[in-house]
């Protein structure tokens, strides 16, 4: 998230500091804050280096997890107001991938930064939480406005859609999206962000009716080749 007028940048889940520093240098930006969704190193490994370059930038993260470098813990329904961002950021506790996982929701812009809970056409693995926890977390996200832009952390869209098509072979929305995404990836284009409306049509993990169905689907995805 960038405030171009003030030259300020908010960084979310910096697993690798190098591209962040290069981006800051290219556009002459200062980091205003770091926001962390969960403790996995591919989301946190850049904290120390970025703090060396931008020591005044506070580091926020889930209160429920111990993360080296996080200075301010956040819990469910906290509201974060950064001085150089024009709108509040709401915190959602969405366990499943990890027990303390949080998301950052910007209600005015209708942007969602959901880490590894919800992916384009998929969802995160259950490393710590239960299927019921993850199902409930996804249901929380599914109730956001349909036009919500979903900024997940990994480019898994194509492989997720292949599984989605395996689960729902007659879903024309999935087939159309997979064709479009395949073309984009052949051109090395990013398929993100997604929208909640699109996810509700093409993401099988948002289309199940209960946690039992979700658990079966997650198990099938874990062994899908």
C-alpha atoms as a PDB file:
ATOM      1  CA  UNK A   1       0.000   0.000   0.000  1.00  0.00           C
ATOM      2  CA  UNK A   2       1.499   3.274  -1.128  1.00  0.00           C
ATOM      3  CA  UNK A   3       0.822   6.908  -0.296  1.00  0.00           C
ATOM      4  CA  UNK A   4       2.443   8.497  -3.340  1.00  0.00           C
ATOM      5  CA  UNK A   5       1.888  12.039  -2.118  1.00  0.00           C
ATOM      6  CA  UNK A   6       3.931  11.438   1.028  1.00  0.00           C
ATOM      7  CA  UNK A   7       6.310   8.832  -0.419  1.00  0.00           C
ATOM      8  CA  UNK A   8       5.241   6.247   2.151  1.00  0.00           C
ATOM      9  CA  UNK A   9       4.882   2.490   1.749  1.00  0.00           C
ATOM     10  CA  UNK A  10       3.211  -0.142   3.946  1.00  0.00           C
ATOM     11  CA  UNK A  11       4.765  -3.593   3.515  1.00  0.00           C
ATOM     12  CA  UNK A  12       2.897  -6.809   4.232  1.00  0.00           C
ATOM     13  CA  UNK A  13       4.625 -10.159   4.915  1.00  0.00           C
ATOM     14  CA  UNK A  14       8.170  -9.369   3.695  1.00  0.00           C
ATOM     15  CA  UNK A  15       9.639 -12.821   3.184  1.00  0.00           C
ATOM     16  CA  UNK A  16      12.467 -11.428   1.057  1.00  0.00           C
ATOM     17  CA  UNK A  17      13.719  -7.896   1.741  1.00  0.00           C
ATOM     18  CA  UNK A  18      15.635  -7.441  -1.520  1.00  0.00           C
ATOM     19  CA  UNK A  19      12.744  -6.647  -3.902  1.00  0.00           C
ATOM     20  CA  UNK A  20      11.201  -4.373  -1.265  1.00  0.00           C
ATOM     21  CA  UNK A  21      14.408  -2.379  -0.901  1.00  0.00           C
ATOM     22  CA  UNK A  22      14.822  -2.188  -4.680  1.00  0.00           C
ATOM     23  CA  UNK A  23      11.247  -0.941  -5.039  1.00  0.00           C
ATOM     24  CA  UNK A  24      11.760   1.681  -2.326  1.00  0.00           C
ATOM     25  CA  UNK A  25      14.920   2.911  -4.004  1.00  0.00           C
ATOM     26  CA  UNK A  26      13.395   2.989  -7.479  1.00  0.00           C
ATOM     27  CA  UNK A  27      10.367   5.053  -6.404  1.00  0.00           C
ATOM     28  CA  UNK A  28      12.027   6.921  -3.513  1.00  0.00           C
ATOM     29  CA  UNK A  29       9.697   5.558  -0.854  1.00  0.00           C
ATOM     30  CA  UNK A  30      10.051   5.202   2.900  1.00  0.00           C
ATOM     31  CA  UNK A  31       8.484   2.257   4.710  1.00  0.00           C
ATOM     32  CA  UNK A  32       5.801   3.521   7.054  1.00  0.00           C
ATOM     33  CA  UNK A  33       4.979   0.171   8.705  1.00  0.00           C
ATOM     34  CA  UNK A  34       5.352  -3.582   8.377  1.00  0.00           C
ATOM     35  CA  UNK A  35       2.277  -5.800   8.747  1.00  0.00           C
ATOM     36  CA  UNK A  36       2.695  -9.542   9.392  1.00  0.00           C
ATOM     37  CA  UNK A  37      -0.075 -12.139   9.040  1.00  0.00           C
ATOM     38  CA  UNK A  38       1.601 -15.186  10.627  1.00  0.00           C
ATOM     39  CA  UNK A  39       4.910 -16.610  11.807  1.00  0.00           C
ATOM     40  CA  UNK A  40       6.147 -18.663   8.825  1.00  0.00           C
ATOM     41  CA  UNK A  41       9.580 -17.538   7.653  1.00  0.00           C
ATOM     42  CA  UNK A  42       8.519 -16.898   4.063  1.00  0.00           C
ATOM     43  CA  UNK A  43       6.405 -14.087   5.538  1.00  0.00           C
ATOM     44  CA  UNK A  44       8.819 -12.797   8.171  1.00  0.00           C
ATOM     45  CA  UNK A  45      12.424 -13.307   7.002  1.00  0.00           C
ATOM     46  CA  UNK A  46      12.754  -9.754   5.729  1.00  0.00           C
ATOM     47  CA  UNK A  47      11.748  -7.994   8.929  1.00  0.00           C
ATOM     48  CA  UNK A  48      15.233  -7.551  10.414  1.00  0.00           C
ATOM     49  CA  UNK A  49      16.833  -6.219   7.231  1.00  0.00           C
ATOM     50  CA  UNK A  50      13.998  -3.792   6.524  1.00  0.00           C
ATOM     51  CA  UNK A  51      14.125  -2.508  10.098  1.00  0.00           C
ATOM     52  CA  UNK A  52      17.832  -1.797   9.653  1.00  0.00           C
ATOM     53  CA  UNK A  53      17.022   0.434   6.689  1.00  0.00           C
ATOM     54  CA  UNK A  54      13.815   1.904   8.146  1.00  0.00           C
ATOM     55  CA  UNK A  55      14.247   1.782  11.939  1.00  0.00           C
ATOM     56  CA  UNK A  56      11.268   4.065  12.633  1.00  0.00           C
ATOM     57  CA  UNK A  57       8.795   1.766  10.870  1.00  0.00           C
ATOM     58  CA  UNK A  58       6.728  -0.136  13.466  1.00  0.00           C
ATOM     59  CA  UNK A  59       6.191  -3.851  12.960  1.00  0.00           C
ATOM     60  CA  UNK A  60       2.682  -5.198  13.617  1.00  0.00           C
ATOM     61  CA  UNK A  61       1.706  -8.852  13.815  1.00  0.00           C
ATOM     62  CA  UNK A  62      -0.626 -11.364  15.469  1.00  0.00           C
ATOM     63  CA  UNK A  63      -0.739 -11.135  19.244  1.00  0.00           C
ATOM     64  CA  UNK A  64      -1.334 -14.883  19.333  1.00  0.00           C
ATOM     65  CA  UNK A  65       2.059 -15.804  17.823  1.00  0.00           C
ATOM     66  CA  UNK A  66       5.643 -15.175  18.870  1.00  0.00           C
ATOM     67  CA  UNK A  67       7.413 -13.585  15.911  1.00  0.00           C
ATOM     68  CA  UNK A  68      10.900 -12.144  16.197  1.00  0.00           C
ATOM     69  CA  UNK A  69      10.793  -8.502  15.206  1.00  0.00           C
ATOM     70  CA  UNK A  70       7.099  -7.891  15.793  1.00  0.00           C
ATOM     71  CA  UNK A  71       6.728  -4.921  18.126  1.00  0.00           C
ATOM     72  CA  UNK A  72       2.966  -4.438  18.351  1.00  0.00           C
ATOM     73  CA  UNK A  73       0.580  -7.359  18.715  1.00  0.00           C
ATOM     74  CA  UNK A  74      -2.852  -7.276  17.109  1.00  0.00           C
ATOM     75  CA  UNK A  75      -5.947  -9.305  17.950  1.00  0.00           C
ATOM     76  CA  UNK A  76      -9.328  -9.913  16.371  1.00  0.00           C
ATOM     77  CA  UNK A  77     -11.369  -6.772  15.644  1.00  0.00           C
ATOM     78  CA  UNK A  78      -8.500  -4.408  16.435  1.00  0.00           C
ATOM     79  CA  UNK A  79      -8.565  -1.279  14.296  1.00  0.00           C
ATOM     80  CA  UNK A  80      -5.221   0.039  13.124  1.00  0.00           C
ATOM     81  CA  UNK A  81      -4.905   3.642  11.968  1.00  0.00           C
ATOM     82  CA  UNK A  82      -1.533   4.363  10.402  1.00  0.00           C
ATOM     83  CA  UNK A  83      -0.635   8.077  10.349  1.00  0.00           C
ATOM     84  CA  UNK A  84       0.012   8.251   6.604  1.00  0.00           C
ATOM     85  CA  UNK A  85      -2.773   5.955   5.426  1.00  0.00           C
ATOM     86  CA  UNK A  86      -6.114   7.607   4.803  1.00  0.00           C
ATOM     87  CA  UNK A  87      -8.288   4.760   6.078  1.00  0.00           C
ATOM     88  CA  UNK A  88      -8.422   2.342   9.002  1.00  0.00           C
ATOM     89  CA  UNK A  89      -7.251  -1.256   8.827  1.00  0.00           C
ATOM     90  CA  UNK A  90      -9.382  -3.859  10.584  1.00  0.00           C
ATOM     91  CA  UNK A  91      -7.829  -7.031  11.969  1.00  0.00           C
ATOM     92  CA  UNK A  92      -9.500 -10.426  11.485  1.00  0.00           C
ATOM     93  CA  UNK A  93      -8.344 -13.515  13.380  1.00  0.00           C
ATOM     94  CA  UNK A  94      -8.551 -16.376  10.867  1.00  0.00           C
ATOM     95  CA  UNK A  95      -6.890 -19.506  12.332  1.00  0.00           C
ATOM     96  CA  UNK A  96      -6.368 -22.719  10.406  1.00  0.00           C
ATOM     97  CA  UNK A  97      -3.123 -22.388   8.491  1.00  0.00           C
ATOM     98  CA  UNK A  98      -1.561 -21.326  11.807  1.00  0.00           C
ATOM     99  CA  UNK A  99      -3.357 -20.826  15.101  1.00  0.00           C
ATOM    100  CA  UNK A 100      -2.688 -17.105  15.325  1.00  0.00           C
ATOM    101  CA  UNK A 101      -3.076 -16.154  11.672  1.00  0.00           C
ATOM    102  CA  UNK A 102      -4.635 -12.728  11.069  1.00  0.00           C
ATOM    103  CA  UNK A 103      -5.807 -10.818   8.007  1.00  0.00           C
ATOM    104  CA  UNK A 104      -5.860  -7.091   7.300  1.00  0.00           C
ATOM    105  CA  UNK A 105      -9.117  -5.690   5.932  1.00  0.00           C
ATOM    106  CA  UNK A 106      -9.446  -2.176   4.498  1.00  0.00           C
ATOM    107  CA  UNK A 107     -13.213  -1.542   4.469  1.00  0.00           C
ATOM    108  CA  UNK A 108     -13.074   1.719   2.510  1.00  0.00           C
ATOM    109  CA  UNK A 109     -10.894   0.425  -0.339  1.00  0.00           C
ATOM    110  CA  UNK A 110     -12.357  -3.074   0.133  1.00  0.00           C
ATOM    111  CA  UNK A 111      -8.957  -4.709   0.044  1.00  0.00           C
ATOM    112  CA  UNK A 112      -8.163  -7.915   1.932  1.00  0.00           C
ATOM    113  CA  UNK A 113      -4.632  -9.057   2.767  1.00  0.00           C
ATOM    114  CA  UNK A 114      -5.221 -12.628   3.869  1.00  0.00           C
ATOM    115  CA  UNK A 115      -1.749 -14.196   3.982  1.00  0.00           C
ATOM    116  CA  UNK A 116      -1.980 -17.967   3.524  1.00  0.00           C
ATOM    117  CA  UNK A 117      -5.597 -18.522   4.554  1.00  0.00           C
ATOM    118  CA  UNK A 118      -7.431 -17.835   1.311  1.00  0.00           C
ATOM    119  CA  UNK A 119      -5.665 -18.267  -2.018  1.00  0.00           C
ATOM    120  CA  UNK A 120      -6.957 -17.619  -5.512  1.00  0.00           C
ATOM    121  CA  UNK A 121      -9.026 -20.756  -6.178  1.00  0.00           C
ATOM    122  CA  UNK A 122      -7.639 -22.426  -3.051  1.00  0.00           C
ATOM    123  CA  UNK A 123      -6.724 -22.155   0.608  1.00  0.00           C
ATOM    124  CA  UNK A 124      -3.738 -22.749   2.861  1.00  0.00           C
ATOM    125  CA  UNK A 125      -2.661 -26.077   4.317  1.00  0.00           C
ATOM    126  CA  UNK A 126      -3.632 -26.989   7.862  1.00  0.00           C
ATOM    127  CA  UNK A 127      -0.238 -26.801   9.550  1.00  0.00           C
ATOM    128  CA  UNK A 128      -1.553 -26.033  13.044  1.00  0.00           C
ATOM    129  CA  UNK A 129      -5.296 -25.535  13.044  1.00  0.00           C
ATOM    130  CA  UNK A 130      -8.206 -27.856  12.426  1.00  0.00           C
ATOM    131  CA  UNK A 131     -10.444 -28.214   9.404  1.00  0.00           C
ATOM    132  CA  UNK A 132     -13.267 -26.690  11.408  1.00  0.00           C
ATOM    133  CA  UNK A 133     -11.159 -23.639  12.266  1.00  0.00           C
ATOM    134  CA  UNK A 134     -10.144 -23.109   8.649  1.00  0.00           C
ATOM    135  CA  UNK A 135     -13.680 -23.605   7.404  1.00  0.00           C
ATOM    136  CA  UNK A 136     -14.953 -21.023   9.896  1.00  0.00           C
ATOM    137  CA  UNK A 137     -12.169 -18.606   8.931  1.00  0.00           C
ATOM    138  CA  UNK A 138     -13.047 -18.903   5.254  1.00  0.00           C
ATOM    139  CA  UNK A 139     -16.693 -18.300   6.083  1.00  0.00           C
ATOM    140  CA  UNK A 140     -15.709 -15.040   7.763  1.00  0.00           C
ATOM    141  CA  UNK A 141     -13.923 -13.926   4.602  1.00  0.00           C
ATOM    142  CA  UNK A 142     -16.773 -15.127   2.394  1.00  0.00           C
ATOM    143  CA  UNK A 143     -19.103 -12.639   4.072  1.00  0.00           C
ATOM    144  CA  UNK A 144     -17.085  -9.614   2.945  1.00  0.00           C
ATOM    145  CA  UNK A 145     -18.412  -7.530   0.017  1.00  0.00           C
ATOM    146  CA  UNK A 146     -18.375  -9.324  -3.332  1.00  0.00           C
ATOM    147  CA  UNK A 147     -16.147  -6.674  -4.906  1.00  0.00           C
ATOM    148  CA  UNK A 148     -13.434  -7.217  -2.276  1.00  0.00           C
ATOM    149  CA  UNK A 149      -9.976  -7.435  -3.824  1.00  0.00           C
ATOM    150  CA  UNK A 150      -8.125 -10.428  -2.382  1.00  0.00           C
ATOM    151  CA  UNK A 151      -4.383 -10.044  -2.032  1.00  0.00           C
ATOM    152  CA  UNK A 152      -3.033 -13.430  -1.002  1.00  0.00           C
ATOM    153  CA  UNK A 153       0.679 -14.068  -0.648  1.00  0.00           C
ATOM    154  CA  UNK A 154       1.486 -16.778  -3.200  1.00  0.00           C
ATOM    155  CA  UNK A 155       0.978 -17.274  -6.925  1.00  0.00           C
ATOM    156  CA  UNK A 156      -0.750 -20.681  -6.778  1.00  0.00           C
ATOM    157  CA  UNK A 157      -3.722 -19.815  -8.974  1.00  0.00           C
ATOM    158  CA  UNK A 158      -3.037 -22.112 -11.917  1.00  0.00           C
ATOM    159  CA  UNK A 159      -2.373 -25.248  -9.869  1.00  0.00           C
ATOM    160  CA  UNK A 160      -5.336 -24.479  -7.618  1.00  0.00           C
ATOM    161  CA  UNK A 161      -7.637 -24.153 -10.618  1.00  0.00           C
ATOM    162  CA  UNK A 162      -6.488 -27.509 -11.970  1.00  0.00           C
ATOM    163  CA  UNK A 163      -7.610 -29.081  -8.712  1.00  0.00           C
ATOM    164  CA  UNK A 164     -10.838 -27.072  -8.769  1.00  0.00           C
ATOM    165  CA  UNK A 165     -11.603 -28.365 -12.249  1.00  0.00           C
ATOM    166  CA  UNK A 166     -10.881 -31.917 -11.042  1.00  0.00           C
ATOM    167  CA  UNK A 167     -13.451 -31.417  -8.264  1.00  0.00           C
ATOM    168  CA  UNK A 168     -16.026 -29.580 -10.411  1.00  0.00           C
ATOM    169  CA  UNK A 169     -15.466 -30.714 -14.024  1.00  0.00           C
ATOM    170  CA  UNK A 170     -18.769 -29.202 -15.185  1.00  0.00           C
ATOM    171  CA  UNK A 171     -18.175 -25.753 -13.691  1.00  0.00           C
ATOM    172  CA  UNK A 172     -17.822 -23.459 -16.708  1.00  0.00           C
ATOM    173  CA  UNK A 173     -16.601 -20.566 -14.561  1.00  0.00           C
ATOM    174  CA  UNK A 174     -13.640 -22.663 -13.438  1.00  0.00           C
ATOM    175  CA  UNK A 175     -12.881 -23.765 -16.999  1.00  0.00           C
ATOM    176  CA  UNK A 176     -12.971 -20.185 -18.267  1.00  0.00           C
ATOM    177  CA  UNK A 177     -10.791 -18.918 -15.433  1.00  0.00           C
ATOM    178  CA  UNK A 178      -8.245 -21.712 -15.877  1.00  0.00           C
ATOM    179  CA  UNK A 179      -7.941 -20.911 -19.581  1.00  0.00           C
ATOM    180  CA  UNK A 180      -7.381 -17.227 -18.835  1.00  0.00           C
ATOM    181  CA  UNK A 181      -4.904 -17.898 -16.016  1.00  0.00           C
ATOM    182  CA  UNK A 182      -2.924 -20.402 -18.088  1.00  0.00           C
ATOM    183  CA  UNK A 183      -2.500 -17.769 -20.803  1.00  0.00           C
ATOM    184  CA  UNK A 184      -1.406 -15.188 -18.235  1.00  0.00           C
ATOM    185  CA  UNK A 185       1.166 -17.496 -16.664  1.00  0.00           C
ATOM    186  CA  UNK A 186       2.585 -18.361 -20.080  1.00  0.00           C
ATOM    187  CA  UNK A 187       3.310 -14.634 -20.373  1.00  0.00           C
ATOM    188  CA  UNK A 188       4.753 -14.583 -16.830  1.00  0.00           C
ATOM    189  CA  UNK A 189       1.959 -12.297 -15.635  1.00  0.00           C
ATOM    190  CA  UNK A 190       0.668 -12.190 -12.079  1.00  0.00           C
ATOM    191  CA  UNK A 191      -2.894 -13.465 -11.634  1.00  0.00           C
ATOM    192  CA  UNK A 192      -3.494 -11.533  -8.411  1.00  0.00           C
ATOM    193  CA  UNK A 193      -5.432  -9.913  -6.877  1.00  0.00           C
ATOM    194  CA  UNK A 194      -8.629 -11.874  -7.197  1.00  0.00           C
ATOM    195  CA  UNK A 195     -12.122 -10.809  -6.179  1.00  0.00           C
ATOM    196  CA  UNK A 196     -14.422 -12.448  -3.697  1.00  0.00           C
ATOM    197  CA  UNK A 197     -17.139 -12.694  -6.345  1.00  0.00           C
ATOM    198  CA  UNK A 198     -14.808 -14.716  -8.559  1.00  0.00           C
ATOM    199  CA  UNK A 199     -13.702 -16.904  -5.664  1.00  0.00           C
ATOM    200  CA  UNK A 200     -17.266 -17.784  -4.748  1.00  0.00           C
ATOM    201  CA  UNK A 201     -17.764 -19.037  -8.303  1.00  0.00           C
ATOM    202  CA  UNK A 202     -14.484 -20.909  -8.753  1.00  0.00           C
ATOM    203  CA  UNK A 203     -12.908 -21.728  -5.382  1.00  0.00           C
ATOM    204  CA  UNK A 204     -14.119 -25.151  -4.183  1.00  0.00           C
ATOM    205  CA  UNK A 205     -13.094 -24.397  -0.592  1.00  0.00           C
ATOM    206  CA  UNK A 206     -15.650 -21.571  -0.490  1.00  0.00           C
ATOM    207  CA  UNK A 207     -18.322 -23.733  -2.080  1.00  0.00           C
ATOM    208  CA  UNK A 208     -18.557 -26.524   0.505  1.00  0.00           C
ATOM    209  CA  UNK A 209     -21.444 -26.584   2.979  1.00  0.00           C
ATOM    210  CA  UNK A 210     -19.735 -27.595   6.214  1.00  0.00           C
ATOM    211  CA  UNK A 211     -16.413 -28.396   7.876  1.00  0.00           C
ATOM    212  CA  UNK A 212     -16.695 -32.124   7.140  1.00  0.00           C
ATOM    213  CA  UNK A 213     -16.892 -31.458   3.412  1.00  0.00           C
ATOM    214  CA  UNK A 214     -14.049 -28.987   3.776  1.00  0.00           C
ATOM    215  CA  UNK A 215     -11.844 -31.530   5.589  1.00  0.00           C
ATOM    216  CA  UNK A 216     -12.362 -34.086   2.814  1.00  0.00           C
ATOM    217  CA  UNK A 217     -11.602 -31.502   0.125  1.00  0.00           C
ATOM    218  CA  UNK A 218      -8.437 -30.339   1.900  1.00  0.00           C
ATOM    219  CA  UNK A 219      -7.242 -33.943   2.194  1.00  0.00           C
ATOM    220  CA  UNK A 220      -7.832 -34.470  -1.519  1.00  0.00           C
ATOM    221  CA  UNK A 221      -5.916 -31.312  -2.396  1.00  0.00           C
ATOM    222  CA  UNK A 222      -2.968 -32.441  -0.265  1.00  0.00           C
ATOM    223  CA  UNK A 223      -2.528 -35.579  -2.411  1.00  0.00           C
ATOM    224  CA  UNK A 224      -3.538 -34.092  -5.771  1.00  0.00           C
ATOM    225  CA  UNK A 225      -0.870 -34.330  -8.474  1.00  0.00           C
END
